[in-house]
PDB file of C-alpha atoms and ligand atoms in Angstrom:
ATOM      1  CA  MET A  19     -78.862   6.585  38.597  1.00 34.00           C
ATOM      2  CA  VAL A  20     -77.303   8.681  35.898  1.00 36.00           C
ATOM      3  CA  LEU A  21     -77.339  12.375  36.908  1.00 38.00           C
ATOM      4  CA  VAL A  22     -76.877  14.735  33.984  1.00 40.00           C
ATOM      5  CA  ALA A  23     -75.696  17.877  35.884  1.00 43.00           C
ATOM      6  CA  ALA A  24     -74.790  19.905  32.859  1.00 42.00           C
ATOM      7  CA  LEU A  25     -75.890  20.088  29.350  1.00 38.00           C
ATOM      8  CA  LEU A  26     -73.385  22.149  27.487  1.00 33.00           C
ATOM      9  CA  LEU A  27     -74.757  22.424  24.067  1.00 32.00           C
ATOM     10  CA  GLY A  28     -72.129  23.847  22.479  1.00 30.00           C
ATOM     11  CA  CYS A  29     -69.534  23.862  26.345  1.00 44.00           C
ATOM     12  CA  GLY A  30     -51.988  30.353  18.493  1.00 50.00           C
ATOM     13  CA  ARG A  31     -52.340  33.750  18.913  1.00 58.00           C
ATOM     14  CA  ASP A  32     -52.383  35.519  22.315  1.00 72.00           C
ATOM     15  CA  ILE A  33     -55.053  38.181  22.715  1.00 74.00           C
ATOM     16  CA  GLN A  34     -54.270  41.528  24.365  1.00 55.00           C
ATOM     17  CA  PRO A  35     -57.330  43.671  24.006  1.00 54.00           C
ATOM     18  CA  GLY A  36     -56.512  47.338  23.711  1.00 43.00           C
ATOM     19  CA  GLY A  37     -52.828  46.459  22.846  1.00 40.00           C
ATOM     20  CA  ALA A  38     -51.719  45.579  26.489  1.00 43.00           C
ATOM     21  CA  ALA A  39     -52.907  43.956  29.467  1.00 45.00           C
ATOM     22  CA  ALA A  40     -54.972  45.982  32.089  1.00 44.00           C
ATOM     23  CA  PRO A  41     -52.622  47.780  34.458  1.00 48.00           C
ATOM     24  CA  ALA A  42     -51.944  45.889  37.813  1.00 45.00           C
ATOM     25  CA  SER A  43     -53.848  48.619  39.778  1.00 50.00           C
ATOM     26  CA  ARG A  44     -57.009  47.388  37.993  1.00 72.00           C
ATOM     27  CA  GLN A  45     -56.625  43.726  38.917  1.00 87.00           C
ATOM     28  CA  ARG A  46     -59.843  42.604  40.379  1.00 89.00           C
ATOM     29  CA  THR A  47     -59.523  40.527  43.540  1.00 90.00           C
ATOM     30  CA  LEU A  48     -61.843  38.607  45.989  1.00 90.00           C
ATOM     31  CA  ALA A  49     -61.515  41.521  48.433  1.00 86.00           C
ATOM     32  CA  ASP A  50     -63.016  43.945  45.843  1.00 85.00           C
ATOM     33  CA  GLY A  51     -66.376  42.334  45.830  1.00 82.00           C
ATOM     34  CA  GLY A  52     -68.624  42.393  42.694  1.00 81.00           C
ATOM     35  CA  PRO A  53     -70.453  45.132  41.028  1.00 82.00           C
ATOM     36  CA  ASP A  54     -73.639  46.016  42.842  1.00 81.00           C
ATOM     37  CA  ASP A  55     -76.038  45.334  40.024  1.00 88.00           C
ATOM     38  CA  ARG A  56     -77.639  42.045  40.359  1.00 94.00           C
ATOM     39  CA  ALA A  57     -75.633  41.297  43.644  1.00 94.00           C
ATOM     40  CA  ALA A  58     -78.822  39.771  45.296  1.00 95.00           C
ATOM     41  CA  GLU A  59     -79.387  37.352  42.383  1.00 96.00           C
ATOM     42  CA  ARG A  60     -75.796  36.294  42.649  1.00 96.00           C
ATOM     43  CA  ARG A  61     -76.186  35.596  46.364  1.00 95.00           C
ATOM     44  CA  ALA A  62     -79.243  33.592  45.608  1.00 96.00           C
ATOM     45  CA  MET A  63     -77.511  31.453  42.924  1.00 97.00           C
ATOM     46  CA  VAL A  64     -74.671  30.703  45.279  1.00 97.00           C
ATOM     47  CA  GLU A  65     -77.112  29.691  48.062  1.00 96.00           C
ATOM     48  CA  ARG A  66     -78.707  27.361  45.658  1.00 96.00           C
ATOM     49  CA  ILE A  67     -75.364  25.777  44.773  1.00 96.00           C
ATOM     50  CA  ALA A  68     -74.553  25.323  48.492  1.00 95.00           C
ATOM     51  CA  ASP A  69     -78.033  23.856  49.255  1.00 94.00           C
ATOM     52  CA  TYR A  70     -77.928  21.410  46.403  1.00 91.00           C
ATOM     53  CA  SER A  71     -78.415  17.680  47.078  1.00 85.00           C
ATOM     54  CA  PRO A  72     -75.553  16.308  49.272  1.00 88.00           C
ATOM     55  CA  ALA A  73     -73.839  14.391  46.506  1.00 85.00           C
ATOM     56  CA  PHE A  74     -73.404  17.499  44.264  1.00 87.00           C
ATOM     57  CA  ARG A  75     -73.443  20.665  46.413  1.00 92.00           C
ATOM     58  CA  VAL A  76     -70.410  22.828  46.740  1.00 93.00           C
ATOM     59  CA  ARG A  77     -69.591  24.441  50.055  1.00 94.00           C
ATOM     60  CA  ASP A  78     -66.030  25.590  49.441  1.00 96.00           C
ATOM     61  CA  PRO A  79     -66.222  29.252  50.891  1.00 96.00           C
ATOM     62  CA  LYS A  80     -63.726  30.645  48.442  1.00 97.00           C
ATOM     63  CA  VAL A  81     -65.350  29.298  45.383  1.00 98.00           C
ATOM     64  CA  LEU A  82     -68.835  30.468  46.616  1.00 97.00           C
ATOM     65  CA  ARG A  83     -67.264  33.882  47.220  1.00 97.00           C
ATOM     66  CA  ALA A  84     -65.647  34.116  43.896  1.00 97.00           C
ATOM     67  CA  MET A  85     -69.001  33.280  42.248  1.00 97.00           C
ATOM     68  CA  SER A  86     -70.899  35.795  44.146  1.00 96.00           C
ATOM     69  CA  VAL A  87     -68.380  38.399  42.942  1.00 95.00           C
ATOM     70  CA  VAL A  88     -68.127  37.618  39.106  1.00 97.00           C
ATOM     71  CA  PRO A  89     -71.199  39.192  37.077  1.00 97.00           C
ATOM     72  CA  ARG A  90     -72.382  36.219  35.054  1.00 97.00           C
ATOM     73  CA  HIS A  91     -74.718  38.574  33.195  1.00 97.00           C
ATOM     74  CA  GLU A  92     -71.708  40.301  31.662  1.00 96.00           C
ATOM     75  CA  PHE A  93     -70.533  37.076  30.084  1.00 97.00           C
ATOM     76  CA  VAL A  94     -73.861  36.222  28.155  1.00 95.00           C
ATOM     77  CA  PRO A  95     -75.318  37.945  25.142  1.00 94.00           C
ATOM     78  CA  PRO A  96     -78.005  40.583  25.867  1.00 93.00           C
ATOM     79  CA  GLU A  97     -80.801  38.227  25.084  1.00 93.00           C
ATOM     80  CA  ALA A  98     -79.727  35.652  27.640  1.00 94.00           C
ATOM     81  CA  ALA A  99     -78.873  38.219  30.270  1.00 95.00           C
ATOM     82  CA  ALA A 100     -82.272  37.950  32.088  1.00 95.00           C
ATOM     83  CA  ASP A 101     -81.613  34.298  32.698  1.00 96.00           C
ATOM     84  CA  ALA A 102     -77.850  34.767  33.765  1.00 97.00           C
ATOM     85  CA  TYR A 103     -78.476  33.662  37.432  1.00 97.00           C
ATOM     86  CA  SER A 104     -80.639  30.595  36.766  1.00 93.00           C
ATOM     87  CA  ASP A 105     -78.836  27.313  37.263  1.00 90.00           C
ATOM     88  CA  GLN A 106     -78.541  26.437  33.558  1.00 92.00           C
ATOM     89  CA  PRO A 107     -76.240  26.562  30.560  1.00 92.00           C
ATOM     90  CA  LEU A 108     -76.888  29.510  28.318  1.00 94.00           C
ATOM     91  CA  PRO A 109     -76.104  30.149  24.703  1.00 93.00           C
ATOM     92  CA  ILE A 110     -73.089  32.480  24.042  1.00 93.00           C
ATOM     93  CA  GLY A 111     -73.031  32.316  20.132  1.00 90.00           C
ATOM     94  CA  GLU A 112     -71.134  30.185  17.692  1.00 90.00           C
ATOM     95  CA  GLY A 113     -73.136  27.234  18.757  1.00 89.00           C
ATOM     96  CA  GLN A 114     -71.439  27.187  22.202  1.00 90.00           C
ATOM     97  CA  THR A 115     -72.765  27.563  25.659  1.00 92.00           C
ATOM     98  CA  ILE A 116     -71.636  28.930  29.104  1.00 93.00           C
ATOM     99  CA  SER A 117     -71.815  26.058  31.721  1.00 92.00           C
ATOM    100  CA  GLN A 118     -74.384  25.631  34.322  1.00 94.00           C
ATOM    101  CA  PRO A 119     -73.205  27.456  37.665  1.00 96.00           C
ATOM    102  CA  LEU A 120     -73.448  24.175  39.645  1.00 95.00           C
ATOM    103  CA  ILE A 121     -70.713  22.706  37.353  1.00 95.00           C
ATOM    104  CA  VAL A 122     -68.560  25.711  37.404  1.00 97.00           C
ATOM    105  CA  ALA A 123     -68.538  25.628  41.157  1.00 97.00           C
ATOM    106  CA  ALA A 124     -67.925  21.765  41.293  1.00 96.00           C
ATOM    107  CA  MET A 125     -65.087  21.914  38.738  1.00 97.00           C
ATOM    108  CA  THR A 126     -63.497  24.873  40.523  1.00 98.00           C
ATOM    109  CA  ALA A 127     -63.662  23.347  43.793  1.00 97.00           C
ATOM    110  CA  ALA A 128     -62.157  20.216  42.530  1.00 97.00           C
ATOM    111  CA  LEU A 129     -59.100  21.974  41.581  1.00 98.00           C
ATOM    112  CA  ASP A 130     -58.514  23.060  45.205  1.00 97.00           C
ATOM    113  CA  LEU A 131     -56.573  26.315  44.163  1.00 98.00           C
ATOM    114  CA  GLN A 132     -54.081  27.995  46.092  1.00 97.00           C
ATOM    115  CA  PRO A 133     -53.303  31.738  45.665  1.00 96.00           C
ATOM    116  CA  GLY A 134     -50.074  31.294  43.978  1.00 98.00           C
ATOM    117  CA  ASP A 135     -51.322  28.686  41.534  1.00 98.00           C
ATOM    118  CA  ARG A 136     -51.029  28.852  37.730  1.00 98.00           C
ATOM    119  CA  VAL A 137     -53.884  27.405  35.863  1.00 98.00           C
ATOM    120  CA  LEU A 138     -54.547  26.274  32.377  1.00 99.00           C
ATOM    121  CA  GLU A 139     -58.110  26.300  31.001  1.00 98.00           C
ATOM    122  CA  VAL A 140     -59.078  24.635  27.797  1.00 98.00           C
ATOM    123  CA  GLY A 141     -62.307  25.980  26.248  1.00 98.00           C
ATOM    124  CA  THR A 142     -62.555  29.783  27.214  1.00 98.00           C
ATOM    125  CA  GLY A 143     -65.999  30.024  25.824  1.00 97.00           C
ATOM    126  CA  SER A 144     -67.451  33.318  27.436  1.00 97.00           C
ATOM    127  CA  GLY A 145     -64.651  33.739  29.779  1.00 98.00           C
ATOM    128  CA  TYR A 146     -66.889  33.226  32.701  1.00 98.00           C
ATOM    129  CA  GLN A 147     -65.029  30.187  34.145  1.00 98.00           C
ATOM    130  CA  ALA A 148     -61.652  31.955  33.675  1.00 98.00           C
ATOM    131  CA  ALA A 149     -63.039  35.092  35.656  1.00 98.00           C
ATOM    132  CA  VAL A 150     -63.883  32.693  38.537  1.00 98.00           C
ATOM    133  CA  LEU A 151     -60.516  31.107  38.331  1.00 98.00           C
ATOM    134  CA  SER A 152     -58.687  34.328  38.298  1.00 98.00           C
ATOM    135  CA  LEU A 153     -59.883  35.280  41.649  1.00 98.00           C
ATOM    136  CA  LEU A 154     -58.541  32.078  43.278  1.00 98.00           C
ATOM    137  CA  ALA A 155     -55.255  31.829  41.669  1.00 98.00           C
ATOM    138  CA  ALA A 156     -52.236  33.803  40.491  1.00 98.00           C
ATOM    139  CA  GLU A 157     -52.335  33.356  36.749  1.00 98.00           C
ATOM    140  CA  VAL A 158     -54.845  31.848  34.350  1.00 98.00           C
ATOM    141  CA  TYR A 159     -54.006  30.739  30.756  1.00 98.00           C
ATOM    142  CA  SER A 160     -57.134  30.027  28.803  1.00 98.00           C
ATOM    143  CA  VAL A 161     -57.160  28.559  25.134  1.00 98.00           C
ATOM    144  CA  GLU A 162     -60.415  28.792  22.785  1.00 98.00           C
ATOM    145  CA  ILE A 163     -60.475  27.378  19.395  1.00 98.00           C
ATOM    146  CA  VAL A 164     -63.226  29.621  18.084  1.00 97.00           C
ATOM    147  CA  GLY A 165     -61.404  33.000  17.315  1.00 97.00           C
ATOM    148  CA  VAL A 166     -64.397  35.243  17.819  1.00 96.00           C
ATOM    149  CA  LEU A 167     -65.229  33.713  21.235  1.00 97.00           C
ATOM    150  CA  ALA A 168     -61.561  34.105  22.291  1.00 98.00           C
ATOM    151  CA  GLU A 169     -61.590  37.725  21.385  1.00 97.00           C
ATOM    152  CA  ARG A 170     -64.878  38.527  22.988  1.00 97.00           C
ATOM    153  CA  ALA A 171     -63.909  36.736  26.135  1.00 98.00           C
ATOM    154  CA  ALA A 172     -60.619  38.437  26.275  1.00 98.00           C
ATOM    155  CA  LYS A 173     -62.292  41.818  25.933  1.00 97.00           C
ATOM    156  CA  THR A 174     -64.927  41.124  28.707  1.00 97.00           C
ATOM    157  CA  LEU A 175     -62.232  39.845  31.081  1.00 98.00           C
ATOM    158  CA  SER A 176     -60.170  42.964  30.507  1.00 97.00           C
ATOM    159  CA  ARG A 177     -63.115  45.261  30.934  1.00 96.00           C
ATOM    160  CA  LEU A 178     -63.946  43.781  34.241  1.00 96.00           C
ATOM    161  CA  GLY A 179     -60.486  43.970  35.590  1.00 96.00           C
ATOM    162  CA  HIS A 180     -59.437  40.226  35.424  1.00 97.00           C
ATOM    163  CA  ALA A 181     -55.833  41.340  34.348  1.00 97.00           C
ATOM    164  CA  ASN A 182     -54.154  38.070  35.398  1.00 98.00           C
ATOM    165  CA  VAL A 183     -56.039  36.057  32.631  1.00 98.00           C
ATOM    166  CA  LYS A 184     -54.388  35.457  29.411  1.00 98.00           C
ATOM    167  CA  VAL A 185     -56.478  34.247  26.367  1.00 98.00           C
ATOM    168  CA  ARG A 186     -55.186  32.532  23.275  1.00 97.00           C
ATOM    169  CA  SER A 187     -57.045  31.493  20.142  1.00 98.00           C
ATOM    170  CA  GLY A 188     -55.798  28.104  19.304  1.00 98.00           C
ATOM    171  CA  ASP A 189     -56.177  24.366  19.884  1.00 98.00           C
ATOM    172  CA  GLY A 190     -56.145  23.563  23.487  1.00 98.00           C
ATOM    173  CA  TYR A 191     -55.380  19.916  22.949  1.00 98.00           C
ATOM    174  CA  LYS A 192     -51.874  20.987  22.838  1.00 97.00           C
ATOM    175  CA  GLY A 193     -52.083  23.069  25.901  1.00 98.00           C
ATOM    176  CA  TRP A 194     -49.956  26.237  26.383  1.00 98.00           C
ATOM    177  CA  PRO A 195     -46.314  24.723  26.454  1.00 98.00           C
ATOM    178  CA  GLU A 196     -44.648  28.120  26.821  1.00 97.00           C
ATOM    179  CA  ALA A 197     -46.492  28.656  30.165  1.00 98.00           C
ATOM    180  CA  ALA A 198     -46.290  25.263  31.391  1.00 98.00           C
ATOM    181  CA  PRO A 199     -45.984  23.652  34.021  1.00 98.00           C
ATOM    182  CA  PHE A 200     -49.182  24.206  35.626  1.00 98.00           C
ATOM    183  CA  ASP A 201     -50.521  23.503  39.146  1.00 98.00           C
ATOM    184  CA  ALA A 202     -53.968  22.909  37.793  1.00 98.00           C
ATOM    185  CA  VAL A 203     -55.828  22.353  34.427  1.00 99.00           C
ATOM    186  CA  ILE A 204     -59.461  22.679  33.713  1.00 98.00           C
ATOM    187  CA  VAL A 205     -60.944  21.438  30.465  1.00 98.00           C
ATOM    188  CA  THR A 206     -64.522  22.606  29.644  1.00 97.00           C
ATOM    189  CA  CYS A 207     -65.048  20.614  26.277  1.00 96.00           C
ATOM    190  CA  ALA A 208     -65.086  16.832  26.162  1.00 97.00           C
ATOM    191  CA  PRO A 209     -62.260  14.905  24.343  1.00 97.00           C
ATOM    192  CA  ASP A 210     -62.651  10.998  24.026  1.00 96.00           C
ATOM    193  CA  HIS A 211     -59.403  10.568  25.917  1.00 96.00           C
ATOM    194  CA  VAL A 212     -57.203  12.542  28.354  1.00 97.00           C
ATOM    195  CA  PRO A 213     -54.904  14.541  26.040  1.00 98.00           C
ATOM    196  CA  ARG A 214     -51.155  13.471  26.693  1.00 97.00           C
ATOM    197  CA  PRO A 215     -49.861  17.152  26.190  1.00 98.00           C
ATOM    198  CA  LEU A 216     -52.155  18.265  29.056  1.00 98.00           C
ATOM    199  CA  THR A 217     -50.860  15.681  31.575  1.00 98.00           C
ATOM    200  CA  ASP A 218     -47.365  16.479  30.420  1.00 98.00           C
ATOM    201  CA  GLN A 219     -47.917  20.229  31.230  1.00 98.00           C
ATOM    202  CA  LEU A 220     -49.279  19.456  34.742  1.00 98.00           C
ATOM    203  CA  LYS A 221     -46.920  19.674  37.755  1.00 98.00           C
ATOM    204  CA  VAL A 222     -46.142  16.736  39.922  1.00 98.00           C
ATOM    205  CA  GLY A 223     -48.693  17.389  42.701  1.00 97.00           C
ATOM    206  CA  GLY A 224     -51.151  19.009  40.315  1.00 98.00           C
ATOM    207  CA  ARG A 225     -54.784  18.317  39.543  1.00 98.00           C
ATOM    208  CA  MET A 226     -56.719  18.350  36.357  1.00 98.00           C
ATOM    209  CA  ILE A 227     -60.543  18.283  35.925  1.00 98.00           C
ATOM    210  CA  ILE A 228     -61.876  17.059  32.548  1.00 98.00           C
ATOM    211  CA  PRO A 229     -64.911  15.713  31.077  1.00 98.00           C
ATOM    212  CA  VAL A 230     -64.095  12.448  29.051  1.00 97.00           C
ATOM    213  CA  GLY A 231     -66.223  10.469  26.655  1.00 95.00           C
ATOM    214  CA  ALA A 232     -67.541   9.907  23.098  1.00 89.00           C
ATOM    215  CA  GLU A 233     -69.652  12.652  21.355  1.00 85.00           C
ATOM    216  CA  LEU A 234     -73.172  12.676  22.711  1.00 85.00           C
ATOM    217  CA  LYS A 235     -75.470  10.511  20.449  1.00 86.00           C
ATOM    218  CA  ASP A 236     -78.785  11.037  22.175  1.00 87.00           C
ATOM    219  CA  SER A 237     -80.299  12.612  25.207  1.00 85.00           C
ATOM    220  CA  ARG A 238     -79.326   9.630  27.345  1.00 84.00           C
ATOM    221  CA  SER A 239     -75.689   9.433  26.441  1.00 87.00           C
ATOM    222  CA  VAL A 240     -73.193  11.048  29.034  1.00 91.00           C
ATOM    223  CA  GLN A 241     -69.566  11.721  29.663  1.00 96.00           C
ATOM    224  CA  GLU A 242     -67.632  11.272  32.894  1.00 97.00           C
ATOM    225  CA  LEU A 243     -66.321  14.293  34.767  1.00 97.00           C
ATOM    226  CA  VAL A 244     -62.921  12.903  36.184  1.00 98.00           C
ATOM    227  CA  VAL A 245     -60.249  14.287  38.356  1.00 98.00           C
ATOM    228  CA  VAL A 246     -56.614  13.458  37.259  1.00 98.00           C
ATOM    229  CA  ARG A 247     -53.925  13.756  39.850  1.00 98.00           C
ATOM    230  CA  LYS A 248     -50.149  13.672  38.904  1.00 98.00           C
ATOM    231  CA  THR A 249     -48.019  12.110  41.572  1.00 97.00           C
ATOM    232  CA  ALA A 250     -44.419  10.958  41.369  1.00 96.00           C
ATOM    233  CA  ALA A 251     -45.760   7.475  40.883  1.00 97.00           C
ATOM    234  CA  GLY A 252     -47.845   8.425  37.837  1.00 96.00           C
ATOM    235  CA  LEU A 253     -51.404   9.577  37.091  1.00 98.00           C
ATOM    236  CA  ALA A 254     -54.415   8.596  39.151  1.00 98.00           C
ATOM    237  CA  ARG A 255     -57.925   9.084  37.829  1.00 97.00           C
ATOM    238  CA  GLU A 256     -61.144   9.365  40.007  1.00 97.00           C
ATOM    239  CA  LYS A 257     -64.688   9.815  38.467  1.00 96.00           C
ATOM    240  CA  MET A 258     -66.747  12.748  39.929  1.00 94.00           C
ATOM    241  CA  MET A 259     -70.084  12.585  38.088  1.00 93.00           C
ATOM    242  CA  ASP A 260     -71.788  12.151  34.627  1.00 94.00           C
ATOM    243  CA  VAL A 261     -72.040  15.289  32.678  1.00 94.00           C
ATOM    244  CA  ARG A 262     -72.843  16.469  29.128  1.00 93.00           C
ATOM    245  CA  PHE A 263     -70.311  18.872  27.575  1.00 94.00           C
ATOM    246  CA  VAL A 264     -69.810  19.836  23.857  1.00 92.00           C
ATOM    247  CA  PRO A 265     -67.112  17.858  22.273  1.00 94.00           C
ATOM    248  CA  MET A 266     -63.387  18.896  22.051  1.00 97.00           C
ATOM    249  CA  VAL A 267     -62.695  19.518  18.418  1.00 96.00           C
ATOM    250  CA  GLY A 268     -59.313  19.896  16.444  1.00 95.00           C
ATOM    251  CA  GLU A 269     -56.219  17.765  17.045  1.00 92.00           C
ATOM    252  CA  VAL A 270     -57.930  15.388  19.360  1.00 92.00           C
ATOM    253  CA  ARG A 271     -59.903  13.684  16.656  1.00 84.00           C
ATOM    254  CA  ARG A 272     -56.632  12.965  14.752  1.00 83.00           C
ATOM    255  CA  SER A 273     -54.861  11.686  17.660  1.00 79.00           C
ATOM    256  CA  ARG A 274     -57.076   8.591  18.856  1.00 68.00           C
TER     257      ARG A 274
HETATM  258  N1  SAH B 314     -65.651  27.582  30.055  1.00 96.51           N
HETATM  259  C1  SAH B 314     -66.660  28.221  29.177  1.00 96.51           C
HETATM  260  C2  SAH B 314     -67.596  27.297  28.531  1.00 96.51           C
HETATM  261  C3  SAH B 314     -66.896  26.558  27.591  1.00 96.51           C
HETATM  262  S1  SAH B 314     -67.922  25.750  26.340  1.00 96.51           S
HETATM  263  C4  SAH B 314     -67.365  29.421  29.888  1.00 96.51           C
HETATM  264  O1  SAH B 314     -67.196  29.709  31.064  1.00 96.51           O
HETATM  265  O2  SAH B 314     -68.023  30.026  29.225  1.00 96.51           O
HETATM  266  C5  SAH B 314     -66.643  24.698  25.476  1.00 96.51           C
HETATM  267  C6  SAH B 314     -65.727  25.594  24.638  1.00 96.51           C
HETATM  268  O3  SAH B 314     -64.614  24.682  24.433  1.00 96.51           O
HETATM  269  C7  SAH B 314     -66.468  26.267  23.404  1.00 96.51           C
HETATM  270  O4  SAH B 314     -66.302  27.450  23.354  1.00 96.51           O
HETATM  271  C8  SAH B 314     -65.613  25.455  22.303  1.00 96.51           C
HETATM  272  O5  SAH B 314     -65.344  26.386  21.175  1.00 96.51           O
HETATM  273  C9  SAH B 314     -64.253  25.307  23.105  1.00 96.51           C
HETATM  274  N2  SAH B 314     -63.422  24.133  22.410  1.00 96.51           N
HETATM  275  C10 SAH B 314     -63.797  22.922  21.844  1.00 96.51           C
HETATM  276  N3  SAH B 314     -62.682  22.386  21.413  1.00 96.51           N
HETATM  277  C11 SAH B 314     -61.549  23.103  21.663  1.00 96.51           C
HETATM  278  C12 SAH B 314     -60.145  22.826  21.676  1.00 96.51           C
HETATM  279  N4  SAH B 314     -59.552  21.766  21.002  1.00 96.51           N
HETATM  280  N5  SAH B 314     -59.358  23.873  22.173  1.00 96.51           N
HETATM  281  C13 SAH B 314     -59.986  24.984  22.770  1.00 96.51           C
HETATM  282  N6  SAH B 314     -61.125  25.156  22.940  1.00 96.51           N
HETATM  283  C14 SAH B 314     -62.039  24.287  22.475  1.00 96.51           C
END
């Protein structure tokens, strides 16, 4: 059976909104909790993720806690805000979408983040996934190829106190070499192969979660969400599930 768990119809320069990163005192942590508005809806969303069918549910308490803290409605345009806590991808402009919450939870859990970890995200989009990561890791570096999305996400993250996220507008196929190596890499757009620069920038012992596959041709075509582990012996690849993400664009198309 093919399970399409996510339909992401749409899924440098460093950006420092306001000229500087938010001061350390404003750094949001898991202990801060989230804003009071729509907290009950966030709790219900997290309960749905934990009670999903056994093959797909996510019960990692830290991931669920982070998702009950981050105000997803702040990351979507006003016209989509009413649906922010339903389990579906939503449009964020520029033909791109914010991922379905279940997929955000499953991908985050697969990274098995530790508090000191440094994480690379390719495909910042709205910044929501980066905000979730920022509560579970020490530093998040996120690259977005669409400049206006990168700028908007950087502003939202800064406003909400996610001061440990750096956003760059550029082609994430190349990773973020100056900040490498990373303990974990998460890719939220689909290349047709695992980019070599990203495995090169992963530490030995590191994990990458990435959708891989050809561009979607029709409603039945899917990509594979895979976990790539880097060991001293090389790369090990394990399939998690079938998914649908927007394609990775840019250099990836010239590097087949
Ligand atoms: N993680 C996002 C959702 C991402 S949707 C969130 O939480 O909202 C996929 C994103 O990948 C889109 O914004 C798209 O513009 C971006 N993208 C596509 N190709 C890319 C590339 N080569 N480098 C960086 N970003 C890319």
